[in-house]
Coordinates of C-alpha atoms in Angstrom, one line a residue:
M1 CA 0.0 0.0 0.0
S2 CA 1.4 3.5 -0.9
S3 CA -1.1 6.0 0.4
L4 CA -2.6 6.6 3.8
Y5 CA -6.0 5.0 4.9
P6 CA -9.0 7.4 4.6
P7 CA -9.6 9.9 7.4
I8 CA -11.3 8.9 10.5
K9 CA -12.7 10.4 13.7
P10 CA -11.8 9.3 17.2
Y11 CA -14.3 7.2 18.9
K12 CA -13.1 8.4 22.2
T13 CA -11.4 11.6 23.4
E14 CA -10.3 12.4 26.9
L15 CA -7.9 14.3 29.2
L16 CA -6.1 11.9 31.4
P17 CA -4.7 13.4 34.7
V18 CA -1.1 12.2 35.1
S19 CA 0.1 14.5 37.8
D20 CA -1.2 17.3 40.0
L21 CA -0.2 19.7 37.1
H22 CA -0.7 17.8 33.9
R23 CA -3.5 16.3 32.1
I24 CA -2.7 14.7 28.7
S25 CA -4.9 14.3 25.7
V26 CA -5.7 10.6 24.7
K27 CA -7.6 10.0 21.5
Q28 CA -8.6 6.5 20.2
F29 CA -9.3 5.5 16.6
G30 CA -10.3 2.4 14.7
Q31 CA -11.6 -0.7 16.5
E32 CA -11.9 -0.8 20.1
S33 CA -11.4 -4.6 20.0
G34 CA -8.5 -4.1 17.6
K35 CA -4.8 -4.5 18.0
P36 CA -3.6 -1.6 20.1
V37 CA -0.9 0.7 18.9
L38 CA 0.6 3.7 20.6
F39 CA 1.5 6.6 18.3
V40 CA 4.4 8.7 19.7
H41 CA 4.6 12.1 18.3
G42 CA 7.7 14.2 17.5
G43 CA 9.1 17.4 18.7
P44 CA 9.4 17.2 21.7
G45 CA 6.3 19.4 21.7
G46 CA 4.8 18.7 18.3
G47 CA 1.5 17.2 19.4
C48 CA -0.6 14.7 17.3
D49 CA -2.8 15.1 14.3
A50 CA -5.8 13.1 13.3
R51 CA -3.8 12.3 10.1
D52 CA -1.5 10.3 12.3
A53 CA -4.1 7.6 12.7
Q54 CA -4.3 7.2 9.0
R55 CA -1.1 5.2 9.0
F56 CA -2.9 2.2 10.5
D57 CA -5.6 -0.2 9.0
P58 CA -8.8 1.1 11.0
S59 CA -10.3 -2.3 10.6
V60 CA -7.4 -4.0 12.4
Y61 CA -5.9 -1.5 14.8
R62 CA -7.0 0.4 17.9
V63 CA -4.9 3.5 17.4
I64 CA -4.1 5.4 20.5
L65 CA -2.8 9.1 19.9
V66 CA -1.3 10.6 23.0
D67 CA -0.3 14.4 23.2
Q68 CA 2.7 14.6 25.5
R69 CA 2.8 16.9 28.4
G70 CA 2.5 20.6 27.4
S71 CA 1.8 19.5 23.7
G72 CA -1.2 19.6 21.4
D73 CA -4.4 19.4 23.3
S74 CA -2.8 18.5 26.6
L75 CA -3.0 21.0 29.6
P76 CA -1.5 23.3 30.7
P77 CA 0.0 24.2 27.3
A78 CA 3.7 24.6 26.7
E79 CA 4.3 23.8 30.4
L80 CA 8.0 22.8 31.2
R81 CA 7.5 21.9 34.9
D82 CA 7.4 18.1 35.6
N83 CA 8.2 17.6 31.9
T84 CA 11.0 15.1 31.4
T85 CA 11.6 12.1 29.3
W86 CA 10.9 9.9 32.2
D87 CA 7.7 11.6 33.1
L88 CA 6.5 10.9 29.6
V89 CA 7.7 7.2 29.7
A90 CA 5.6 6.9 33.0
D91 CA 2.7 8.5 31.2
F92 CA 2.7 6.0 28.5
E93 CA 2.4 3.3 31.1
R94 CA -0.6 5.2 32.7
V95 CA -2.3 5.3 29.4
R96 CA -1.7 1.6 28.7
E97 CA -3.3 0.8 32.1
H98 CA -6.0 3.3 31.6
V99 CA -7.1 1.9 28.2
G100 CA -6.8 -1.7 29.6
V101 CA -4.3 -3.4 27.3
D102 CA -1.5 -5.6 28.4
T103 CA 0.8 -5.1 25.4
W104 CA 0.8 -2.8 22.3
H105 CA 2.6 -1.9 19.2
V106 CA 4.6 1.3 19.4
F107 CA 5.2 3.8 16.5
G108 CA 7.3 7.0 16.7
G109 CA 9.1 9.2 14.5
S110 CA 11.9 11.9 15.1
W111 CA 11.7 12.7 18.8
G112 CA 9.0 10.1 18.7
S113 CA 11.6 7.6 17.9
T114 CA 13.8 8.7 20.9
L115 CA 10.8 8.4 23.2
A116 CA 9.7 5.1 21.8
L117 CA 13.1 3.5 22.3
A118 CA 13.3 4.9 25.9
Y119 CA 9.9 3.5 26.6
A120 CA 10.7 0.1 25.1
Q121 CA 14.0 -0.1 26.8
T122 CA 12.2 0.7 30.2
H123 CA 9.1 -1.6 29.6
P124 CA 10.3 -4.2 26.9
D125 CA 7.7 -6.8 28.0
R126 CA 4.8 -4.3 27.1
V127 CA 6.0 -3.7 23.5
K128 CA 4.8 -6.1 20.7
S129 CA 6.7 -4.2 17.8
L130 CA 8.5 -1.0 17.2
T131 CA 8.2 1.1 14.1
L132 CA 10.8 3.9 14.1
R133 CA 11.2 6.8 11.6
G134 CA 13.9 9.6 11.1
I135 CA 15.9 8.3 14.0
F136 CA 17.0 10.8 16.7
T137 CA 18.7 9.7 19.9
L138 CA 19.4 13.3 21.3
R139 CA 23.3 12.9 21.3
R140 CA 25.1 16.2 21.4
A141 CA 26.5 15.7 18.0
E142 CA 23.1 15.4 16.5
L143 CA 21.9 18.5 18.1
E144 CA 25.0 20.5 17.0
Y145 CA 24.7 19.4 13.4
F146 CA 21.2 20.9 13.2
Y147 CA 21.1 23.8 15.6
Q148 CA 24.8 24.9 15.8
G149 CA 26.6 23.8 12.7
P150 CA 28.6 23.2 10.7
G151 CA 25.8 20.8 9.3
T152 CA 22.3 21.7 8.1
N153 CA 23.3 25.3 7.8
F154 CA 25.5 24.5 4.9
L155 CA 22.5 23.3 2.9
F156 CA 20.0 26.0 4.0
P157 CA 22.1 29.2 4.4
D158 CA 19.0 31.5 3.6
F159 CA 16.9 30.0 6.5
W160 CA 19.9 29.8 8.7
E161 CA 20.4 33.5 8.4
E162 CA 16.8 33.9 9.8
Y163 CA 17.5 31.5 12.7
L164 CA 20.8 33.3 13.6
A165 CA 19.2 36.8 13.5
V166 CA 17.4 36.3 16.7
I167 CA 20.6 35.8 18.6
P168 CA 23.3 38.3 19.3
E169 CA 26.6 37.4 17.8
E170 CA 28.3 37.1 21.3
E171 CA 25.8 34.3 22.3
R172 CA 26.0 32.3 19.1
G173 CA 28.6 29.9 20.6
D174 CA 25.6 27.8 22.1
M175 CA 22.6 28.5 20.0
I176 CA 20.3 26.2 22.0
K177 CA 21.2 27.8 25.3
A178 CA 20.7 31.3 23.8
Y179 CA 17.3 30.2 22.4
Y180 CA 16.2 28.6 25.7
K181 CA 17.0 31.9 27.4
R182 CA 14.6 33.6 25.1
L183 CA 11.9 31.0 25.1
T184 CA 11.6 31.0 28.8
S185 CA 11.7 34.9 29.0
P186 CA 9.1 36.6 30.9
S187 CA 8.5 38.8 27.9
S188 CA 5.8 37.5 25.6
S189 CA 7.3 39.4 22.6
V190 CA 10.7 37.9 23.2
R191 CA 9.2 34.4 23.4
A192 CA 7.1 34.9 20.4
S193 CA 10.0 36.1 18.3
A194 CA 12.3 33.2 19.3
G195 CA 9.5 30.6 19.0
R196 CA 8.7 31.6 15.4
A197 CA 12.4 31.7 14.2
W198 CA 13.1 28.4 15.9
S199 CA 10.0 26.8 14.4
R200 CA 10.6 28.2 10.9
W201 CA 14.2 26.6 10.8
E202 CA 12.8 23.2 11.5
M203 CA 9.7 23.5 9.3
A204 CA 11.9 24.8 6.4
T205 CA 14.5 21.8 6.6
S206 CA 12.1 19.0 7.3
R207 CA 11.2 18.1 3.7
L208 CA 13.3 17.4 0.7
Q209 CA 11.8 20.6 -0.9
V210 CA 10.7 23.6 1.3
D211 CA 6.9 23.4 1.7
P212 CA 5.3 26.9 2.1
S213 CA 2.2 25.4 3.8
Y214 CA 4.2 23.5 6.3
L215 CA 6.5 26.5 6.8
S216 CA 3.4 28.6 7.8
R217 CA 2.9 26.4 10.9
A218 CA 5.7 28.6 12.6
D219 CA 3.2 31.6 12.2
D220 CA 0.7 30.1 14.7
P221 CA 1.9 31.6 18.0
A222 CA 0.4 28.9 20.2
F223 CA 2.0 26.1 18.2
A224 CA 5.4 27.8 17.9
D225 CA 5.4 28.7 21.6
A226 CA 4.8 25.1 22.7
F227 CA 7.0 23.5 20.0
A228 CA 10.1 25.7 20.5
R229 CA 9.8 26.0 24.2
I230 CA 9.6 22.2 24.8
E231 CA 12.1 21.3 22.4
A232 CA 14.7 23.7 23.8
H233 CA 13.8 22.6 27.2
Y234 CA 14.6 19.0 26.4
F235 CA 17.7 19.8 24.4
V236 CA 19.4 22.0 26.9
H237 CA 19.0 19.2 29.4
G238 CA 20.4 16.5 27.2
G239 CA 17.1 14.7 26.9
F240 CA 17.3 13.9 30.6
F241 CA 19.4 10.9 29.8
E242 CA 22.2 9.6 32.1
R243 CA 24.9 10.3 29.6
D244 CA 25.4 11.2 25.8
G245 CA 24.6 8.2 23.6
W246 CA 22.9 6.3 26.5
L247 CA 20.0 4.9 24.3
L248 CA 22.5 3.1 21.8
E249 CA 24.6 1.5 24.5
K250 CA 24.6 -2.4 24.3
E251 CA 23.0 -2.9 27.6
Q252 CA 20.0 -0.8 26.5
M253 CA 19.8 -2.4 23.1
D254 CA 19.9 -5.8 24.4
R255 CA 16.7 -5.1 26.4
I256 CA 14.9 -4.7 23.1
R257 CA 16.8 -6.9 20.7
H258 CA 13.9 -9.5 20.7
I259 CA 11.2 -7.0 19.7
P260 CA 10.2 -7.2 15.9
A261 CA 11.1 -3.7 14.6
R262 CA 11.4 -1.6 11.5
I263 CA 13.6 1.4 11.1
V264 CA 12.7 3.8 8.3
Q265 CA 15.1 6.7 7.3
G266 CA 15.1 9.3 4.6
R267 CA 18.7 9.3 2.8
Y268 CA 18.5 13.2 2.7
D269 CA 17.1 13.9 6.2
V270 CA 19.0 17.0 7.4
V271 CA 17.0 17.4 10.7
C272 CA 17.9 13.8 12.0
P273 CA 20.7 12.9 9.5
A274 CA 21.0 9.2 8.4
K275 CA 24.2 8.6 10.4
T276 CA 22.0 8.2 13.6
A277 CA 19.7 5.6 12.0
W278 CA 22.8 3.7 10.6
D279 CA 24.2 3.7 14.2
L280 CA 21.0 2.3 15.5
H281 CA 21.0 -0.3 12.7
R282 CA 24.6 -1.3 13.4
A283 CA 23.7 -1.6 17.2
W284 CA 20.4 -3.6 16.3
P285 CA 21.0 -5.6 13.1
E286 CA 18.0 -7.7 14.1
A287 CA 15.7 -4.8 13.2
H288 CA 14.6 -4.4 9.5
F289 CA 16.2 -1.3 8.2
T290 CA 15.0 0.7 5.2
M291 CA 16.9 3.7 3.8
V292 CA 14.5 5.6 1.5
P293 CA 16.6 7.1 -1.3
D294 CA 14.6 10.1 -2.3
A295 CA 13.3 11.5 1.1
G296 CA 14.1 13.9 3.7
H297 CA 12.8 14.0 7.3
S298 CA 9.0 14.2 6.9
A299 CA 6.8 11.1 7.4
M300 CA 4.6 12.6 4.7
E301 CA 7.2 12.1 1.9
Q302 CA 6.0 9.4 -0.4
G303 CA 8.8 7.0 0.0
I304 CA 8.7 7.2 3.8
E305 CA 5.0 7.0 3.9
R306 CA 5.0 3.9 1.9
A307 CA 7.6 2.2 4.1
L308 CA 5.7 3.0 7.1
L309 CA 2.5 1.7 5.8
D310 CA 4.4 -1.5 4.8
A311 CA 5.5 -1.7 8.6
T312 CA 2.1 -1.3 10.0
N313 CA 0.5 -3.7 7.7
E314 CA 3.2 -6.3 8.3
F315 CA 2.8 -5.9 12.1
A316 CA -0.9 -6.1 11.8
K317 CA -0.2 -9.8 11.1
L318 CA 1.4 -10.5 14.5
D319 CA -0.7 -12.5 17.0

């Protein structure tokens, strides 16, 4: 199959309390008696879209879309307190228990691949399969390639100038730190300017060709604020991992080696470059690996979309 399944509406939507502060949005699509799959969105801070449910056969799957803390329809929006990788991993366990399933398939792209790996490594007995796209493990070198350079800036110098312009020259030695300072400023105008610039940089570079409609997402102040603030929060804290490269360490990989998995990567992805997916493939040769030759980062590029649908259709056959 090479195109998404038709649009569907959720059969259940709710806000699930996961702490004294946070309530997370949980939407369920497809068959209530179907094979459960957790969709893990990107960002951090990106939120889910109903389109995400269209990657799964609605006659087979029970699709569970969760907006992570501070993201999408979760409340409070753009909240950074009590918002770490391990809070989100714990939230997924709460969701699993809440919806009443013992095990489920897990699907994540970009930051969603990071979080899906962290969840699976923490709860390997709960994961029936992993589908991972646009691999990101939040190593410092990955962050610097995209946000600091040299790296993506050599390919998108025009948009890089916009991204740089918000930060005074004397602070450009650590762009993530400089942006984080502004994205957490008490000034709404400072936050808005930084949020839009940070988001435009990612929207501009996420597809093989710049998509003006996708780029315009950065003009939505609410989206840009949550997306940029939460991303910078996670990145300045190193993803809240014990050490750089922790996800790819042998001890961690051995915990999930038995799980059926597919890794899908765009050859020309400049947001999450192919080296990270290759490193994951080398650490986990048991997982099926697909390098899409004519794609960038976005799940909506044709070759990636086709490979993801192949994965979800294949995993639909698992008992």
